[in-house]
PDB file of C-alpha atoms in Angstrom:
ATOM      1  CA  UNK A 278     158.940 100.496 155.583  1.00  0.00           C
ATOM      2  CA  UNK A 279     158.030 103.911 153.726  1.00  0.00           C
ATOM      3  CA  UNK A 280     154.548 105.224 154.524  1.00  0.00           C
ATOM      4  CA  UNK A 281     153.100 108.632 154.161  1.00  0.00           C
ATOM      5  CA  UNK A 282     150.001 109.846 155.605  1.00  0.00           C
ATOM      6  CA  UNK A 283     148.321 111.922 153.217  1.00  0.00           C
ATOM      7  CA  UNK A 284     145.113 113.934 153.628  1.00  0.00           C
ATOM      8  CA  UNK A 285     141.866 112.016 152.499  1.00  0.00           C
ATOM      9  CA  UNK A 286     138.626 113.284 152.990  1.00  0.00           C
ATOM     10  CA  UNK A 287     136.251 111.426 155.379  1.00  0.00           C
ATOM     11  CA  UNK A 288     133.230 111.341 152.898  1.00  0.00           C
ATOM     12  CA  UNK A 289     134.956 109.044 150.499  1.00  0.00           C
ATOM     13  CA  UNK A 290     135.408 105.916 152.689  1.00  0.00           C
ATOM     14  CA  UNK A 291     133.015 104.190 155.382  1.00  0.00           C
ATOM     15  CA  UNK A 292     134.371 105.356 159.343  1.00  0.00           C
ATOM     16  CA  UNK A 293     133.592 101.922 160.373  1.00  0.00           C
ATOM     17  CA  UNK A 294     136.159  99.391 162.067  1.00  0.00           C
ATOM     18  CA  UNK A 295     135.411  95.946 160.437  1.00  0.00           C
ATOM     19  CA  UNK A 296     136.782  92.040 160.825  1.00  0.00           C
ATOM     20  CA  UNK A 297     139.655  91.536 157.980  1.00  0.00           C
ATOM     21  CA  UNK A 298     139.921  88.647 156.571  1.00  0.00           C
ATOM     22  CA  UNK A 299     141.190  89.249 153.062  1.00  0.00           C
ATOM     23  CA  UNK A 300     143.625  91.771 151.099  1.00  0.00           C
ATOM     24  CA  UNK A 301     143.227  92.049 147.510  1.00  0.00           C
ATOM     25  CA  UNK A 302     146.145  93.104 145.273  1.00  0.00           C
ATOM     26  CA  UNK A 303     144.920  96.131 142.357  1.00  0.00           C
ATOM     27  CA  UNK A 304     147.096  98.451 140.375  1.00  0.00           C
ATOM     28  CA  UNK A 305     146.109 101.950 139.117  1.00  0.00           C
ATOM     29  CA  UNK A 306     146.071 101.772 135.165  1.00  0.00           C
ATOM     30  CA  UNK A 307     147.537 105.378 136.082  1.00  0.00           C
ATOM     31  CA  UNK A 308     151.008 107.103 136.200  1.00  0.00           C
ATOM     32  CA  UNK A 309     153.112 107.130 139.004  1.00  0.00           C
ATOM     33  CA  UNK A 310     151.585 109.254 141.643  1.00  0.00           C
ATOM     34  CA  UNK A 311     150.483 107.827 144.788  1.00  0.00           C
ATOM     35  CA  UNK A 312     149.462 110.689 146.395  1.00  0.00           C
ATOM     36  CA  UNK A 313     147.470 111.630 143.092  1.00  0.00           C
ATOM     37  CA  UNK A 314     145.398 108.537 143.562  1.00  0.00           C
ATOM     38  CA  UNK A 315     143.618 109.727 146.546  1.00  0.00           C
ATOM     39  CA  UNK A 316     143.511 113.251 144.920  1.00  0.00           C
ATOM     40  CA  UNK A 317     141.403 111.493 141.952  1.00  0.00           C
ATOM     41  CA  UNK A 318     139.199 109.612 144.354  1.00  0.00           C
ATOM     42  CA  UNK A 319     138.089 112.988 146.201  1.00  0.00           C
ATOM     43  CA  UNK A 320     136.983 114.014 143.027  1.00  0.00           C
ATOM     44  CA  UNK A 321     134.233 111.495 143.069  1.00  0.00           C
ATOM     45  CA  UNK A 322     131.421 110.967 144.894  1.00  0.00           C
ATOM     46  CA  UNK A 323     131.566 107.217 145.252  1.00  0.00           C
ATOM     47  CA  UNK A 324     133.282 106.010 148.194  1.00  0.00           C
ATOM     48  CA  UNK A 325     135.631 104.187 145.878  1.00  0.00           C
ATOM     49  CA  UNK A 326     139.114 103.842 147.267  1.00  0.00           C
ATOM     50  CA  UNK A 327     142.083 101.720 148.903  1.00  0.00           C
ATOM     51  CA  UNK A 328     143.284 102.475 152.158  1.00  0.00           C
ATOM     52  CA  UNK A 329     146.647 102.327 150.377  1.00  0.00           C
ATOM     53  CA  UNK A 330     148.653 103.117 146.989  1.00  0.00           C
ATOM     54  CA  UNK A 331     152.484 102.404 146.059  1.00  0.00           C
ATOM     55  CA  UNK A 332     154.699 104.278 143.578  1.00  0.00           C
ATOM     56  CA  UNK A 333     157.398 103.131 141.676  1.00  0.00           C
ATOM     57  CA  UNK A 334     160.019 103.988 144.266  1.00  0.00           C
ATOM     58  CA  UNK A 335     158.397 101.678 147.169  1.00  0.00           C
ATOM     59  CA  UNK A 336     156.390 105.098 148.797  1.00  0.00           C
ATOM     60  CA  UNK A 337     153.199 103.856 150.290  1.00  0.00           C
ATOM     61  CA  UNK A 338     150.751 106.548 150.714  1.00  0.00           C
ATOM     62  CA  UNK A 339     147.731 105.974 152.931  1.00  0.00           C
ATOM     63  CA  UNK A 340     144.486 107.869 152.879  1.00  0.00           C
ATOM     64  CA  UNK A 341     143.141 106.003 155.628  1.00  0.00           C
ATOM     65  CA  UNK A 342     143.318 103.267 158.505  1.00  0.00           C
ATOM     66  CA  UNK A 343     143.088  99.392 157.310  1.00  0.00           C
ATOM     67  CA  UNK A 344     140.900  98.739 159.813  1.00  0.00           C
ATOM     68  CA  UNK A 345     138.043 100.941 158.056  1.00  0.00           C
ATOM     69  CA  UNK A 346     136.902 100.461 154.568  1.00  0.00           C
ATOM     70  CA  UNK A 347     135.655 101.971 150.977  1.00  0.00           C
ATOM     71  CA  UNK A 348     134.163  99.952 147.992  1.00  0.00           C
ATOM     72  CA  UNK A 349     136.975  98.700 146.090  1.00  0.00           C
ATOM     73  CA  UNK A 350     136.018  95.536 144.026  1.00  0.00           C
ATOM     74  CA  UNK A 351     132.914  96.125 142.471  1.00  0.00           C
ATOM     75  CA  UNK A 352     131.384  93.167 143.022  1.00  0.00           C
ATOM     76  CA  UNK A 353     128.385  92.002 141.042  1.00  0.00           C
ATOM     77  CA  UNK A 354     125.781  89.524 142.441  1.00  0.00           C
ATOM     78  CA  UNK A 355     125.685  87.380 139.583  1.00  0.00           C
ATOM     79  CA  UNK A 356     129.276  86.487 140.313  1.00  0.00           C
ATOM     80  CA  UNK A 357     128.405  84.828 143.047  1.00  0.00           C
ATOM     81  CA  UNK A 358     125.671  83.137 141.423  1.00  0.00           C
ATOM     82  CA  UNK A 359     127.221  81.798 138.953  1.00  0.00           C
ATOM     83  CA  UNK A 360     129.551  79.937 141.393  1.00  0.00           C
ATOM     84  CA  UNK A 361     126.603  78.721 143.203  1.00  0.00           C
ATOM     85  CA  UNK A 362     127.535  81.250 146.078  1.00  0.00           C
ATOM     86  CA  UNK A 363     125.519  83.672 148.170  1.00  0.00           C
ATOM     87  CA  UNK A 364     126.673  87.419 147.984  1.00  0.00           C
ATOM     88  CA  UNK A 365     129.423  88.204 150.696  1.00  0.00           C
ATOM     89  CA  UNK A 366     130.385  92.193 151.486  1.00  0.00           C
ATOM     90  CA  UNK A 367     133.791  91.730 150.516  1.00  0.00           C
ATOM     91  CA  UNK A 368     134.790  95.286 150.278  1.00  0.00           C
ATOM     92  CA  UNK A 369     134.128  95.374 154.067  1.00  0.00           C
ATOM     93  CA  UNK A 370     136.064  92.262 154.836  1.00  0.00           C
ATOM     94  CA  UNK A 371     139.010  93.095 152.786  1.00  0.00           C
ATOM     95  CA  UNK A 372     142.001  95.429 152.840  1.00  0.00           C
ATOM     96  CA  UNK A 373     143.252  96.767 149.771  1.00  0.00           C
ATOM     97  CA  UNK A 374     146.402  97.519 147.993  1.00  0.00           C
ATOM     98  CA  UNK A 375     146.934  99.812 144.544  1.00  0.00           C
ATOM     99  CA  UNK A 376     150.178  99.839 142.820  1.00  0.00           C
ATOM    100  CA  UNK A 377     150.614 102.782 140.404  1.00  0.00           C
ATOM    101  CA  UNK A 378     151.014 100.858 137.161  1.00  0.00           C
ATOM    102  CA  UNK A 379     149.809 101.601 133.894  1.00  0.00           C
ATOM    103  CA  UNK A 380     148.897  97.488 133.542  1.00  0.00           C
ATOM    104  CA  UNK A 381     148.626  95.669 129.974  1.00  0.00           C
ATOM    105  CA  UNK A 382     150.648  97.509 127.098  1.00  0.00           C
ATOM    106  CA  UNK A 383     150.230  97.597 123.225  1.00  0.00           C
ATOM    107  CA  UNK A 384     153.459  97.324 120.942  1.00  0.00           C
ATOM    108  CA  UNK A 385     153.034  99.531 118.005  1.00  0.00           C
ATOM    109  CA  UNK A 386     156.177  99.640 116.471  1.00  0.00           C
ATOM    110  CA  UNK A 387     159.824  97.928 117.317  1.00  0.00           C
ATOM    111  CA  UNK A 388     160.578  99.129 120.767  1.00  0.00           C
ATOM    112  CA  UNK A 389     157.730 101.410 121.058  1.00  0.00           C
ATOM    113  CA  UNK A 390     154.974 100.208 123.428  1.00  0.00           C
ATOM    114  CA  UNK A 391     151.968 102.429 124.738  1.00  0.00           C
ATOM    115  CA  UNK A 392     149.223 102.194 127.164  1.00  0.00           C
ATOM    116  CA  UNK A 393     145.654 101.976 127.110  1.00  0.00           C
ATOM    117  CA  UNK A 394     145.473 106.100 126.554  1.00  0.00           C
ATOM    118  CA  UNK A 395     148.049 105.957 123.683  1.00  0.00           C
ATOM    119  CA  UNK A 396     150.960 107.308 126.000  1.00  0.00           C
ATOM    120  CA  UNK A 397     154.226 105.927 125.178  1.00  0.00           C
ATOM    121  CA  UNK A 398     155.850 103.742 128.114  1.00  0.00           C
ATOM    122  CA  UNK A 399     159.619 103.373 128.537  1.00  0.00           C
ATOM    123  CA  UNK A 400     161.125 100.424 127.164  1.00  0.00           C
ATOM    124  CA  UNK A 401     162.850  99.771 130.367  1.00  0.00           C
ATOM    125  CA  UNK A 402     159.653  99.528 132.176  1.00  0.00           C
ATOM    126  CA  UNK A 403     158.204  96.932 129.758  1.00  0.00           C
ATOM    127  CA  UNK A 404     158.418  93.587 130.485  1.00  0.00           C
ATOM    128  CA  UNK A 405     157.213  90.948 128.337  1.00  0.00           C
ATOM    129  CA  UNK A 406     155.464  87.757 129.683  1.00  0.00           C
ATOM    130  CA  UNK A 407     156.070  84.456 127.761  1.00  0.00           C
ATOM    131  CA  UNK A 408     152.325  83.664 128.369  1.00  0.00           C
ATOM    132  CA  UNK A 409     150.190  86.218 127.686  1.00  0.00           C
ATOM    133  CA  UNK A 410     147.543  86.984 130.498  1.00  0.00           C
ATOM    134  CA  UNK A 411     143.926  87.586 129.183  1.00  0.00           C
ATOM    135  CA  UNK A 412     145.218  88.273 125.741  1.00  0.00           C
ATOM    136  CA  UNK A 413     148.092  90.612 126.719  1.00  0.00           C
ATOM    137  CA  UNK A 414     151.824  89.685 126.792  1.00  0.00           C
ATOM    138  CA  UNK A 415     153.301  93.338 127.273  1.00  0.00           C
ATOM    139  CA  UNK A 416     153.019  95.010 130.211  1.00  0.00           C
ATOM    140  CA  UNK A 417     153.935  97.675 132.438  1.00  0.00           C
ATOM    141  CA  UNK A 418     156.640  96.761 134.869  1.00  0.00           C
ATOM    142  CA  UNK A 419     155.762  96.281 138.646  1.00  0.00           C
ATOM    143  CA  UNK A 420     159.432  97.434 140.519  1.00  0.00           C
ATOM    144  CA  UNK A 421     161.253  95.545 142.812  1.00  0.00           C
ATOM    145  CA  UNK A 422     160.435  98.945 145.120  1.00  0.00           C
ATOM    146  CA  UNK A 423     157.039  98.158 144.860  1.00  0.00           C
ATOM    147  CA  UNK A 424     156.984  94.499 145.409  1.00  0.00           C
ATOM    148  CA  UNK A 425     159.073  94.795 148.242  1.00  0.00           C
ATOM    149  CA  UNK A 426     156.879  97.157 149.713  1.00  0.00           C
ATOM    150  CA  UNK A 427     153.468  94.685 148.733  1.00  0.00           C
ATOM    151  CA  UNK A 428     155.505  92.039 150.826  1.00  0.00           C
ATOM    152  CA  UNK A 429     155.922  94.667 153.953  1.00  0.00           C
ATOM    153  CA  UNK A 430     152.307  95.356 153.890  1.00  0.00           C
ATOM    154  CA  UNK A 431     151.333  91.890 153.822  1.00  0.00           C
ATOM    155  CA  UNK A 432     153.489  90.667 156.508  1.00  0.00           C
ATOM    156  CA  UNK A 433     152.478  93.918 158.726  1.00  0.00           C
ATOM    157  CA  UNK A 434     148.514  92.688 158.046  1.00  0.00           C
ATOM    158  CA  UNK A 435     149.320  89.128 158.754  1.00  0.00           C
ATOM    159  CA  UNK A 436     150.633  89.889 162.114  1.00  0.00           C
ATOM    160  CA  UNK A 437     147.745  92.844 162.722  1.00  0.00           C
ATOM    161  CA  UNK A 438     145.037  90.682 161.670  1.00  0.00           C
ATOM    162  CA  UNK A 439     146.084  86.937 161.289  1.00  0.00           C
ATOM    163  CA  UNK A 440     145.048  87.063 157.218  1.00  0.00           C
ATOM    164  CA  UNK A 441     146.865  83.798 155.950  1.00  0.00           C
ATOM    165  CA  UNK A 442     149.606  84.319 153.269  1.00  0.00           C
ATOM    166  CA  UNK A 443     149.828  81.083 151.675  1.00  0.00           C
ATOM    167  CA  UNK A 444     150.050  81.345 147.972  1.00  0.00           C
ATOM    168  CA  UNK A 445     147.353  79.898 145.340  1.00  0.00           C
ATOM    169  CA  UNK A 446     147.365  79.886 141.533  1.00  0.00           C
ATOM    170  CA  UNK A 447     143.567  80.464 141.856  1.00  0.00           C
ATOM    171  CA  UNK A 448     144.062  84.157 142.413  1.00  0.00           C
ATOM    172  CA  UNK A 449     144.376  85.027 138.851  1.00  0.00           C
ATOM    173  CA  UNK A 450     140.805  84.042 137.682  1.00  0.00           C
ATOM    174  CA  UNK A 451     137.446  84.078 139.694  1.00  0.00           C
ATOM    175  CA  UNK A 452     138.091  81.772 142.711  1.00  0.00           C
ATOM    176  CA  UNK A 453     135.161  80.682 144.477  1.00  0.00           C
ATOM    177  CA  UNK A 454     137.659  80.755 147.878  1.00  0.00           C
ATOM    178  CA  UNK A 455     137.302  84.540 147.637  1.00  0.00           C
ATOM    179  CA  UNK A 456     133.801  85.062 146.787  1.00  0.00           C
ATOM    180  CA  UNK A 457     133.271  82.701 149.677  1.00  0.00           C
ATOM    181  CA  UNK A 458     135.100  85.355 152.122  1.00  0.00           C
ATOM    182  CA  UNK A 459     137.661  82.511 152.797  1.00  0.00           C
ATOM    183  CA  UNK A 460     140.651  84.388 154.576  1.00  0.00           C
ATOM    184  CA  UNK A 461     143.645  84.597 152.177  1.00  0.00           C
ATOM    185  CA  UNK A 462     145.531  87.015 149.296  1.00  0.00           C
ATOM    186  CA  UNK A 463     143.974  87.785 146.212  1.00  0.00           C
ATOM    187  CA  UNK A 464     144.172  89.729 142.968  1.00  0.00           C
ATOM    188  CA  UNK A 465     141.066  91.972 141.534  1.00  0.00           C
ATOM    189  CA  UNK A 466     140.812  88.617 139.179  1.00  0.00           C
ATOM    190  CA  UNK A 467     139.411  86.556 141.933  1.00  0.00           C
ATOM    191  CA  UNK A 468     136.446  88.579 141.881  1.00  0.00           C
ATOM    192  CA  UNK A 469     135.942  90.117 138.350  1.00  0.00           C
ATOM    193  CA  UNK A 470     136.213  88.377 134.930  1.00  0.00           C
ATOM    194  CA  UNK A 471     136.800  91.917 133.165  1.00  0.00           C
ATOM    195  CA  UNK A 472     139.871  93.217 135.529  1.00  0.00           C
ATOM    196  CA  UNK A 473     143.155  92.358 134.720  1.00  0.00           C
ATOM    197  CA  UNK A 474     144.946  94.165 137.539  1.00  0.00           C
ATOM    198  CA  UNK A 475     147.584  92.262 139.254  1.00  0.00           C
ATOM    199  CA  UNK A 476     149.140  90.348 136.104  1.00  0.00           C
ATOM    200  CA  UNK A 477     151.198  87.672 137.158  1.00  0.00           C
ATOM    201  CA  UNK A 478     154.410  89.637 137.339  1.00  0.00           C
ATOM    202  CA  UNK A 479     157.649  86.969 137.860  1.00  0.00           C
ATOM    203  CA  UNK A 480     158.774  89.166 140.844  1.00  0.00           C
ATOM    204  CA  UNK A 481     155.436  89.505 142.722  1.00  0.00           C
ATOM    205  CA  UNK A 482     154.787  85.799 142.354  1.00  0.00           C
ATOM    206  CA  UNK A 483     158.258  84.818 143.735  1.00  0.00           C
ATOM    207  CA  UNK A 484     157.763  87.214 146.390  1.00  0.00           C
ATOM    208  CA  UNK A 485     154.000  85.522 147.513  1.00  0.00           C
ATOM    209  CA  UNK A 486     155.531  82.219 146.839  1.00  0.00           C
ATOM    210  CA  UNK A 487     157.860  83.318 149.634  1.00  0.00           C
ATOM    211  CA  UNK A 488     155.092  84.098 152.043  1.00  0.00           C
ATOM    212  CA  UNK A 489     153.731  80.647 151.974  1.00  0.00           C
ATOM    213  CA  UNK A 490     153.513  78.737 155.196  1.00  0.00           C
ATOM    214  CA  UNK A 491     152.534  75.581 153.826  1.00  0.00           C
ATOM    215  CA  UNK A 492     151.991  73.519 150.703  1.00  0.00           C
ATOM    216  CA  UNK A 493     149.416  75.304 148.610  1.00  0.00           C
ATOM    217  CA  UNK A 494     146.090  73.671 148.287  1.00  0.00           C
ATOM    218  CA  UNK A 495     144.792  72.564 144.993  1.00  0.00           C
ATOM    219  CA  UNK A 496     141.829  73.678 143.863  1.00  0.00           C
ATOM    220  CA  UNK A 497     140.163  72.802 140.396  1.00  0.00           C
ATOM    221  CA  UNK A 498     138.487  75.229 138.480  1.00  0.00           C
ATOM    222  CA  UNK A 499     138.506  77.254 135.730  1.00  0.00           C
ATOM    223  CA  UNK A 500     140.805  80.215 135.539  1.00  0.00           C
ATOM    224  CA  UNK A 501     142.637  82.009 133.473  1.00  0.00           C
ATOM    225  CA  UNK A 502     146.645  81.346 132.582  1.00  0.00           C
ATOM    226  CA  UNK A 503     148.388  80.804 135.970  1.00  0.00           C
ATOM    227  CA  UNK A 504     151.658  79.387 134.406  1.00  0.00           C
ATOM    228  CA  UNK A 505     154.788  81.533 135.958  1.00  0.00           C
ATOM    229  CA  UNK A 506     156.203  83.115 133.017  1.00  0.00           C
ATOM    230  CA  UNK A 507     159.562  84.159 132.549  1.00  0.00           C
ATOM    231  CA  UNK A 508     160.893  87.568 131.830  1.00  0.00           C
ATOM    232  CA  UNK A 509     161.988  88.943 129.088  1.00  0.00           C
ATOM    233  CA  UNK A 510     162.355  92.482 129.836  1.00  0.00           C
ATOM    234  CA  UNK A 511     164.769  95.112 128.491  1.00  0.00           C
ATOM    235  CA  UNK A 512     165.206  96.351 131.798  1.00  0.00           C
ATOM    236  CA  UNK A 513     165.078  95.390 135.423  1.00  0.00           C
ATOM    237  CA  UNK A 514     162.480  97.242 137.536  1.00  0.00           C
ATOM    238  CA  UNK A 515     163.636 100.597 136.706  1.00  0.00           C
ATOM    239  CA  UNK A 516     161.740 103.955 136.785  1.00  0.00           C
TER     240      UNK A 516
END
């Protein structure tokens, strides 16, 4: 596991050890600079951060211990209320992982794709989902190295905190299990309807399923598209 400890001011996270029950997967909607993620967070007054960020080569930059916490979910009480649940302080009960990635892309010409700030993304970094996710079909590809780094962190924290790694389809939309603080691995979509991170990348889903120790539970609730899309990409996880 390639982890680099980076300097991150103590004023930007909560220096309190809390029990960990959940892991949330995010992507940055930014460039490929894992250390720069923490420099950006240091420019803000809010204690918003995750303990790690992963660049395209699989380097894990760590700003603070996974035993501590910061706000990374942007929770709203109404989200819990809509599910008939009481508010839960999930930020302090969970660990966040940020993948350096631009997220959804827009096709602006044949073989030309731009991110949300109109910066062109190389064609070999673009993936097309057969089934659009939250209205978007083209996405910035998660690399094999990033997916492997996520896997290593999940296994580490499963061993350290006994967080179960079973895969369930409900993590791609508002998820009552997540909101009720049930232990497990989730995405930012699980607690925020307006978020698109992470997206259902086939390689990421395959990796998550490989960690499942038992048959996933069946949850019947409204959710975003959860069909595992087939990759139609012009390149294979290259940066």
